[in-house]
CSV table of C-alpha atoms and ligand atoms in Angstrom, one decimal:
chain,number,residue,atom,x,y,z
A,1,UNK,CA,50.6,55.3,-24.3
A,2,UNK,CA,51.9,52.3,-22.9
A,3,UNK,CA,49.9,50.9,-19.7
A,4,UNK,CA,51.7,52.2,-16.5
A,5,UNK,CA,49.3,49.3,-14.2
A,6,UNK,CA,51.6,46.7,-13.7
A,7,UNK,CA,51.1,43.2,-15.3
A,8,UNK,CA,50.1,41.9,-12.1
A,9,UNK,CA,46.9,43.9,-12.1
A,10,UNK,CA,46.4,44.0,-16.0
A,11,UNK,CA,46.2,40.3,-16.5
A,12,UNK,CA,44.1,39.8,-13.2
A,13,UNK,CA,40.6,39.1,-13.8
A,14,UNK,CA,37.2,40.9,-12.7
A,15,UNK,CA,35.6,39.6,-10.4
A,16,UNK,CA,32.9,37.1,-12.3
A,17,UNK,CA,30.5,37.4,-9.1
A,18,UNK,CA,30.6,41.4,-9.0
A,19,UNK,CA,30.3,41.2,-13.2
A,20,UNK,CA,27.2,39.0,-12.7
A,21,UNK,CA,25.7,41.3,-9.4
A,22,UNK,CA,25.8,43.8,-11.5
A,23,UNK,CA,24.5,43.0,-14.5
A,24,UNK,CA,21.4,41.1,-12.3
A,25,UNK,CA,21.4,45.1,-11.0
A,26,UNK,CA,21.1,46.5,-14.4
A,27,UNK,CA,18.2,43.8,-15.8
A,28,UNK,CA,16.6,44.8,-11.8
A,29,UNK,CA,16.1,48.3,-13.0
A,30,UNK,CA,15.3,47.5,-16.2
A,31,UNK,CA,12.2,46.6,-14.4
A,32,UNK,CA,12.7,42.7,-14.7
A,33,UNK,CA,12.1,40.6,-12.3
A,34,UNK,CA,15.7,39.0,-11.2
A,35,UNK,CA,16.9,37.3,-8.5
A,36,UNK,CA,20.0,37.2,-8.0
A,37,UNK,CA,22.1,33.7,-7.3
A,38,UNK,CA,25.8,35.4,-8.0
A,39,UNK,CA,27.6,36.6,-4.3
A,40,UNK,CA,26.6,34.0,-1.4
A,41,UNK,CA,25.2,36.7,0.5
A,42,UNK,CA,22.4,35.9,3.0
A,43,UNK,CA,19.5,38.5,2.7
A,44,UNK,CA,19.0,38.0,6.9
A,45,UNK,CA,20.0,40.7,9.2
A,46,UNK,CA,22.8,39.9,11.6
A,47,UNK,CA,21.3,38.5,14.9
A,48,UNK,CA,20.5,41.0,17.3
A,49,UNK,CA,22.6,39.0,20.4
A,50,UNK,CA,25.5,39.4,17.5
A,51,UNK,CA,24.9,43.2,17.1
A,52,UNK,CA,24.7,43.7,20.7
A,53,UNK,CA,27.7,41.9,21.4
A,54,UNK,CA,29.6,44.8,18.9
A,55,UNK,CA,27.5,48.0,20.6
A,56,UNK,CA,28.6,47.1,23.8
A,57,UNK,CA,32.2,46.6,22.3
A,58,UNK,CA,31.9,50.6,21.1
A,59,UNK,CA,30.7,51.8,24.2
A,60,UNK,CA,33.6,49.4,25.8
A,61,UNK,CA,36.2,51.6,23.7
A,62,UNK,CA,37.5,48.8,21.6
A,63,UNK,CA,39.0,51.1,19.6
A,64,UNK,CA,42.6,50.5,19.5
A,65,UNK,CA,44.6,48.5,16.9
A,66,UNK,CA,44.5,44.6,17.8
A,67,UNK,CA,47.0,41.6,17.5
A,68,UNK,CA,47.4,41.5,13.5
A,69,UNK,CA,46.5,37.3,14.3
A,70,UNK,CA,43.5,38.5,16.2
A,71,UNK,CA,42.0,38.9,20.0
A,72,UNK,CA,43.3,36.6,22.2
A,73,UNK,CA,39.7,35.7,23.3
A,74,UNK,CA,38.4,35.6,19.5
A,75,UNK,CA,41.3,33.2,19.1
A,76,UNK,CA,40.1,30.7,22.0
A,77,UNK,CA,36.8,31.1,21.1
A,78,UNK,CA,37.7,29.6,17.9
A,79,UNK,CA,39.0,27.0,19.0
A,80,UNK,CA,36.6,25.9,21.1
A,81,UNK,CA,34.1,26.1,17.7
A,82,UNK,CA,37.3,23.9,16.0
A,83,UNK,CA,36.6,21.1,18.8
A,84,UNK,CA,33.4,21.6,19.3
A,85,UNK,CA,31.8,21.2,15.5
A,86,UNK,CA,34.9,19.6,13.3
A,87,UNK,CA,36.7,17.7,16.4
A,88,UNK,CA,40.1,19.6,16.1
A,89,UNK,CA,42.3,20.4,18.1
A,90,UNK,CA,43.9,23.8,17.9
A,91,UNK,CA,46.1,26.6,19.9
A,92,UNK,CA,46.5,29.9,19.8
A,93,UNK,CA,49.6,29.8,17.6
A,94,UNK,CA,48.0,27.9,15.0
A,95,UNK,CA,44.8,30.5,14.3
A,96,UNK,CA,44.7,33.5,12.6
A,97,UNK,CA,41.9,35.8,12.4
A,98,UNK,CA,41.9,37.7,8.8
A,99,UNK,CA,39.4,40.5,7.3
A,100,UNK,CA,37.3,37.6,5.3
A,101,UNK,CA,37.8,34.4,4.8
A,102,UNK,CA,39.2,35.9,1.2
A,103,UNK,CA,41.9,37.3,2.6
A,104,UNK,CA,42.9,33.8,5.0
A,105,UNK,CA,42.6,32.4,1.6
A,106,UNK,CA,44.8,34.8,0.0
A,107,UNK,CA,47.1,34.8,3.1
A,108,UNK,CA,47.2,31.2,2.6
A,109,UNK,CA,48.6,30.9,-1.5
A,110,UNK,CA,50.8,34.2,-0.9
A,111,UNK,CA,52.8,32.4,1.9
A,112,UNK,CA,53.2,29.1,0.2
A,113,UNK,CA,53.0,29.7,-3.8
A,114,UNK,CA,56.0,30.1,-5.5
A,115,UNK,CA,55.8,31.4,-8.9
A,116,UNK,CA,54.8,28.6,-11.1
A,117,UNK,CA,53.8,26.4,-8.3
A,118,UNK,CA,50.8,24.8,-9.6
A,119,UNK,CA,46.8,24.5,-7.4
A,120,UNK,CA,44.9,21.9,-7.7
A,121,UNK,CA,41.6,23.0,-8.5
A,122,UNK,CA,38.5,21.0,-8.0
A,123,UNK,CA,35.6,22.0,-10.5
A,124,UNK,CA,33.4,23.5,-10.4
A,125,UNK,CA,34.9,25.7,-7.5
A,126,UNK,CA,34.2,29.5,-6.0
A,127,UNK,CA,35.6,31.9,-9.1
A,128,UNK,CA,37.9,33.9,-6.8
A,129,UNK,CA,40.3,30.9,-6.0
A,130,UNK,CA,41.9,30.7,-9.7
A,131,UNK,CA,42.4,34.8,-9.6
A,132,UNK,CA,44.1,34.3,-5.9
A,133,UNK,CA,46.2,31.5,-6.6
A,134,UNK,CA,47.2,33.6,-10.3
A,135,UNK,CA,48.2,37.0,-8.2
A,136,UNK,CA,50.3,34.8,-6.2
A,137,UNK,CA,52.1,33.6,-9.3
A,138,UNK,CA,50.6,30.1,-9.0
A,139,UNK,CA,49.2,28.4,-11.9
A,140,UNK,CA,45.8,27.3,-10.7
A,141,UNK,CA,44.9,23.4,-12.3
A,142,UNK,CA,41.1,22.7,-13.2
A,143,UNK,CA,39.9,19.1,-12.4
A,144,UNK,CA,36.5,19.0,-13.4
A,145,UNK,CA,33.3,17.1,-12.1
A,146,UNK,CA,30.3,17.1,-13.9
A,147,UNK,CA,26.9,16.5,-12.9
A,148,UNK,CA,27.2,12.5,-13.4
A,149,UNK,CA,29.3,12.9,-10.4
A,150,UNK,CA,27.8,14.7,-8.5
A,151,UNK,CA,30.3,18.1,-9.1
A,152,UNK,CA,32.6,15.8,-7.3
A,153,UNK,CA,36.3,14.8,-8.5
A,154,UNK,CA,37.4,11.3,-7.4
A,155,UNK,CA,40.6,10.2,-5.8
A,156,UNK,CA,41.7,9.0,-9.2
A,157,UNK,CA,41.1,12.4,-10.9
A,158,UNK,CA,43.2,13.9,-8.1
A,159,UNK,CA,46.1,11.4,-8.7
A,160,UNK,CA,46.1,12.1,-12.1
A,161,UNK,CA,45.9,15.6,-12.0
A,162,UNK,CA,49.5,15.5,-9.6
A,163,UNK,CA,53.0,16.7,-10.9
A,164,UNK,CA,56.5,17.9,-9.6
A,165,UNK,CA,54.9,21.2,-9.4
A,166,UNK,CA,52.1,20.7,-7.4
A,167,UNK,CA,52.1,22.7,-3.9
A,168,UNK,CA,48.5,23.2,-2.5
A,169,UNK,CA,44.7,22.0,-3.5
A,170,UNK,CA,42.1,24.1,-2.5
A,171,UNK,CA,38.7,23.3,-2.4
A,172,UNK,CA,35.6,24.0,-0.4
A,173,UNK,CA,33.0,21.4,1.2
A,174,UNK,CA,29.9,21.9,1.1
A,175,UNK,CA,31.2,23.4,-2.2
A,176,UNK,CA,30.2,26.9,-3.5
A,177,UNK,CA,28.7,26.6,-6.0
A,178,UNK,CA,27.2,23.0,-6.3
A,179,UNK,CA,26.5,22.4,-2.3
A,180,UNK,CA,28.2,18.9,-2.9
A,181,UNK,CA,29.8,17.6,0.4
A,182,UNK,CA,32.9,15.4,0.1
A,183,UNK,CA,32.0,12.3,2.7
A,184,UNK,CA,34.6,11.7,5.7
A,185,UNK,CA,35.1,8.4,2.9
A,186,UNK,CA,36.0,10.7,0.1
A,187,UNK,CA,38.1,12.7,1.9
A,188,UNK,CA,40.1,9.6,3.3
A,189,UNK,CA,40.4,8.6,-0.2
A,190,UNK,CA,41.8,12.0,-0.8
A,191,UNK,CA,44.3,11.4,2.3
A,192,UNK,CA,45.6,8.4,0.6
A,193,UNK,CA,46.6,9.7,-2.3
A,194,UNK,CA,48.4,12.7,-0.8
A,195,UNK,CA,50.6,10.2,1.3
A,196,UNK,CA,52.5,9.5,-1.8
A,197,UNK,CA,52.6,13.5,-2.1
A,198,UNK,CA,53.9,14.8,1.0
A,199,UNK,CA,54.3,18.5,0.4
A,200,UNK,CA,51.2,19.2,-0.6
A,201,UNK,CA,49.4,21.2,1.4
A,202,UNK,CA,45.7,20.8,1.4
A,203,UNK,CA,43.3,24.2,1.7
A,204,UNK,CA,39.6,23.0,2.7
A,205,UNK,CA,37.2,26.1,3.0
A,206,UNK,CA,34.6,25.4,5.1
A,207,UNK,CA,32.6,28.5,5.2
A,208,UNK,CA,29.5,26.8,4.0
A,209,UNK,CA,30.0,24.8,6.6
A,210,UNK,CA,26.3,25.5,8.4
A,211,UNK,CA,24.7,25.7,5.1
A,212,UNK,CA,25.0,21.9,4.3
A,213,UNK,CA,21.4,19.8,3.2
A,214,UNK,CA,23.5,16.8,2.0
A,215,UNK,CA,25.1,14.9,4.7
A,216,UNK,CA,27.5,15.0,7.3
A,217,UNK,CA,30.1,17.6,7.4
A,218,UNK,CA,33.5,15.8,8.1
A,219,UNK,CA,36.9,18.1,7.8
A,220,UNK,CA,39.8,17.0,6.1
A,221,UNK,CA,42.3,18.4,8.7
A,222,UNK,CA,40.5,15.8,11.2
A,223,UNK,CA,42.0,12.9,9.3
A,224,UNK,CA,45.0,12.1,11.8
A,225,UNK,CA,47.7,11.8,8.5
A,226,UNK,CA,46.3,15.3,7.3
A,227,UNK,CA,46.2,17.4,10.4
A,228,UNK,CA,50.0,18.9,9.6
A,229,UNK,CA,49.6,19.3,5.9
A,230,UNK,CA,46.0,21.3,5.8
A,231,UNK,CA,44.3,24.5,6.0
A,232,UNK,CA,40.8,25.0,7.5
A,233,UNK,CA,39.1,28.1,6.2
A,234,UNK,CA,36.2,29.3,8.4
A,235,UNK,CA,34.5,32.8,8.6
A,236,UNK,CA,30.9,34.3,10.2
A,237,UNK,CA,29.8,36.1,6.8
A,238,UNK,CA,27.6,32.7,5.3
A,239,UNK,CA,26.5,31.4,8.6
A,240,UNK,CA,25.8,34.6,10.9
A,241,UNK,CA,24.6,36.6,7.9
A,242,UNK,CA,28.0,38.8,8.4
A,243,UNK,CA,29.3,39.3,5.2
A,244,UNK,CA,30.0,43.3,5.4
A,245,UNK,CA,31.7,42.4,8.8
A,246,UNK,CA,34.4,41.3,7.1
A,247,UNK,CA,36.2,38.3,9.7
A,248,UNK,CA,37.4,35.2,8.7
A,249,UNK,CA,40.0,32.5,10.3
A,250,UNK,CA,42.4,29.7,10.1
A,251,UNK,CA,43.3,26.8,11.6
A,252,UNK,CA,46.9,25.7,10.7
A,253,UNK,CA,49.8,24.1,11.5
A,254,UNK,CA,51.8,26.7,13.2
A,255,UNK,CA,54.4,27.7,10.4
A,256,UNK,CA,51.5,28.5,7.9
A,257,UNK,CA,49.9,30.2,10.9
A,258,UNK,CA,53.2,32.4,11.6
A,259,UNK,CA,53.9,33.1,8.0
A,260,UNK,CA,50.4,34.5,7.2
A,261,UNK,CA,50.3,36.8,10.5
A,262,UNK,CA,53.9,38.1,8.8
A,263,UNK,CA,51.8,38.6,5.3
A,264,UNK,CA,48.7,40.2,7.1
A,265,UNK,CA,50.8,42.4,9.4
A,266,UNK,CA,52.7,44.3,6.1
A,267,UNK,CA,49.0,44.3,4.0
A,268,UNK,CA,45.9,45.1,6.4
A,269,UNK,CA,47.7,44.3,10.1
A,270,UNK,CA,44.5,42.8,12.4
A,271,UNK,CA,41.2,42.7,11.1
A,272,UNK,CA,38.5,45.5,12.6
A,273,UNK,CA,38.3,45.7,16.3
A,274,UNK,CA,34.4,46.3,17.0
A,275,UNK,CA,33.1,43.1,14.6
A,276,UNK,CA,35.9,40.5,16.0
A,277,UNK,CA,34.5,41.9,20.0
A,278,UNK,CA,31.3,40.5,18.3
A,279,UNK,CA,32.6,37.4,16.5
A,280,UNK,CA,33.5,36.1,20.1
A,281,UNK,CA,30.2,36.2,20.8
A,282,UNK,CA,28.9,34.9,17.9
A,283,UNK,CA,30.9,31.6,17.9
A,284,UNK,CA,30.4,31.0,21.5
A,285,UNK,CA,26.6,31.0,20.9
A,286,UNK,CA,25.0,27.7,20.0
A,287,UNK,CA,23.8,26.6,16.6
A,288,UNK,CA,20.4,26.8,17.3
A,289,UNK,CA,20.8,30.1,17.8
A,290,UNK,CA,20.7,30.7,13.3
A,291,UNK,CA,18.9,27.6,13.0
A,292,UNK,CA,16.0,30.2,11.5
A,293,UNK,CA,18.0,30.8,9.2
A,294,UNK,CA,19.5,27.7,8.0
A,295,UNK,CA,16.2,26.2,7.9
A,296,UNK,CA,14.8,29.2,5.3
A,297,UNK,CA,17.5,28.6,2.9
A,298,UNK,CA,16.6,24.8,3.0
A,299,UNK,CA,12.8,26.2,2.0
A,300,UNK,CA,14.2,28.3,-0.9
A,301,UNK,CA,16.6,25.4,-2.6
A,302,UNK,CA,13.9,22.6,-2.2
A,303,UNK,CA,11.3,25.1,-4.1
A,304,UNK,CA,14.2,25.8,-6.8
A,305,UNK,CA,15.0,21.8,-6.8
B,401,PLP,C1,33.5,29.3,-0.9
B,401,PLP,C2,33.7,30.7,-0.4
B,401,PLP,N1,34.8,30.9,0.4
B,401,PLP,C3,35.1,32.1,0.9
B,401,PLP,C4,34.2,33.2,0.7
B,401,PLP,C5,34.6,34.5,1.2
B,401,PLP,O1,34.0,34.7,2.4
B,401,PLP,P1,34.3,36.0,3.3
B,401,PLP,O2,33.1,36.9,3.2
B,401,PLP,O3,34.6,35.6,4.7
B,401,PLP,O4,35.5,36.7,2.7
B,401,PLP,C6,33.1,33.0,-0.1
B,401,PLP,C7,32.2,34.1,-0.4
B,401,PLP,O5,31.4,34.1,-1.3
B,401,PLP,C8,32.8,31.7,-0.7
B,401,PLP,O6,31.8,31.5,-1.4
């Protein structure tokens, strides 16, 4: 019998980091000794403050259905975070709170993909960002870095790599899964090749934001001539140890911003009352505050270096 699933979903790939979680969950039982380096997930418990912070929202009865952009409060707590660690200036109307920073991502190439419209792609990059830009019809475009350049693509490579088609590049710095940072020098090299390009629109995940050994973290979006034309992903599951929480954000110029609360709000609407109560708290906290934690990765990756 012919497939009844629809293309979309037929020609979608799995999910290479679930694959490899669970074949390191098959060799595991096999009695092997494994450990596993496929999904970014922290082996930390949440911070108590955090936890607390989402008890007391319970008992508060924050039970109802919220804005589908997010809380009010989670939104200005977020931008205080935007100034406070990336110097950028945001308002409400330009955040939107989403379950993941997967789903801002996939907000993100739904709302400005048209079919066709082609991703710029630097390698090596997180595996789900070909698969998101594919189910929006895009046509994701590989530029690849090797290890003689430090996983890095140059300016040049991304000049090269431009066409008529090109709408969006997506990238994340400190990358997953090299940890290379792009300097605040590389990224104004990026900046001045995109003046020639102005409808690109630039996507820079910043989730590993926190979880950076390599230099300074600088944001693209902070670059005055980029601050209209990018996307800055963010979201508590790396840095917090949050990932089954599920809350993620955007910063954006306002019609990105608007046109993914109209995608969110006919898919999932706003993202789960209970863990955004206890997102505000944990972006208002300071960074020393999972310090603990950032410093025992830094342990673990000099031991594997
Ligand atoms: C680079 C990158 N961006 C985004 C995500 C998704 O994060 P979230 O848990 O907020 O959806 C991940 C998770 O592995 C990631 O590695």
């Amino acid at each position: 019998m012919k497939s009844q699933l629809s293309d979309r979903i037929n020609n979608l790939p799995v999910s290479a980091t679930l694959a490899m979680a669970a074949k390191a969950r098959e060799l595991k039982e096999q009695g092997k000794d494994i450990i596993g380096l496929s999904l970014g997930e922290p082996d930390f418990n949440t911070p108590d403050f955090v936890k607390e912070a989402a008890i007391n929202a319970i008992n508060e009865n924050y039970n109802s259905y919220t804005p589908v952009d997010g809380y009010p409060e989670l939104k200005d707590a977020i931008i205080n975070k935007f100034k406070r660690d990336n110097n950028l200036t945001y308002d409400r109307s330009q955040i939107v709170v989403s379950t993941g920073a997967k789903q801002s991502i996939a907000n993100v190439a739904m709302v400005l993909l048209n079919k066709g419209d082609e991703c710029i792609l630097p390698a090596p990059y997180w595996v789900s960002y070909a698969a998101i830009v594919e189910l929006a019809e895009g046509v994701p475009v590989e530029v690849r870095a090797g290890v003689e350049q430090n996983f890095k693509i140059t300016a040049e490579q991304l000049r090269a790599a431009i066409t008529p088609k090109t709408k969006m590049m997506l990238f994340s710095s400190p990358n997953n899964p090299s940890g290379s940072l792009f300097s605040e020098e590389e990224l104004q090299a990026f900046a001045d090749v995109l003046a020639d390009y102005p409808d690109i629109v630039v996507v820079s995940d910043e989730i590993y934001e926190h979880i950076n050994y390599t230099g300074k973290h600088a944001s693209i979006a902070a670059i005055p001539s980029m601050y209209d034309r990018t996307v800055t992903i963010n979201g508590v599951s790396k840095a917090f140890a949050m990932t089954g929480w599920r809350v993620g954000y955007i910063g954006a110029p306002t019609w990105i911003a608007r046109a993914c609360n109209k995608m969110q709000g006919q898919v999932t609407s706003g993202t789960n009352c209970i863990a955004q109560r206890a997102v505000i708290t944990a972006l208002e906290a300071p960074i020393s505050k999972i310090q603990y934690m950032i410093d025992a990765f830094a342990k673990r990756r000099d031991l594997i270096l």
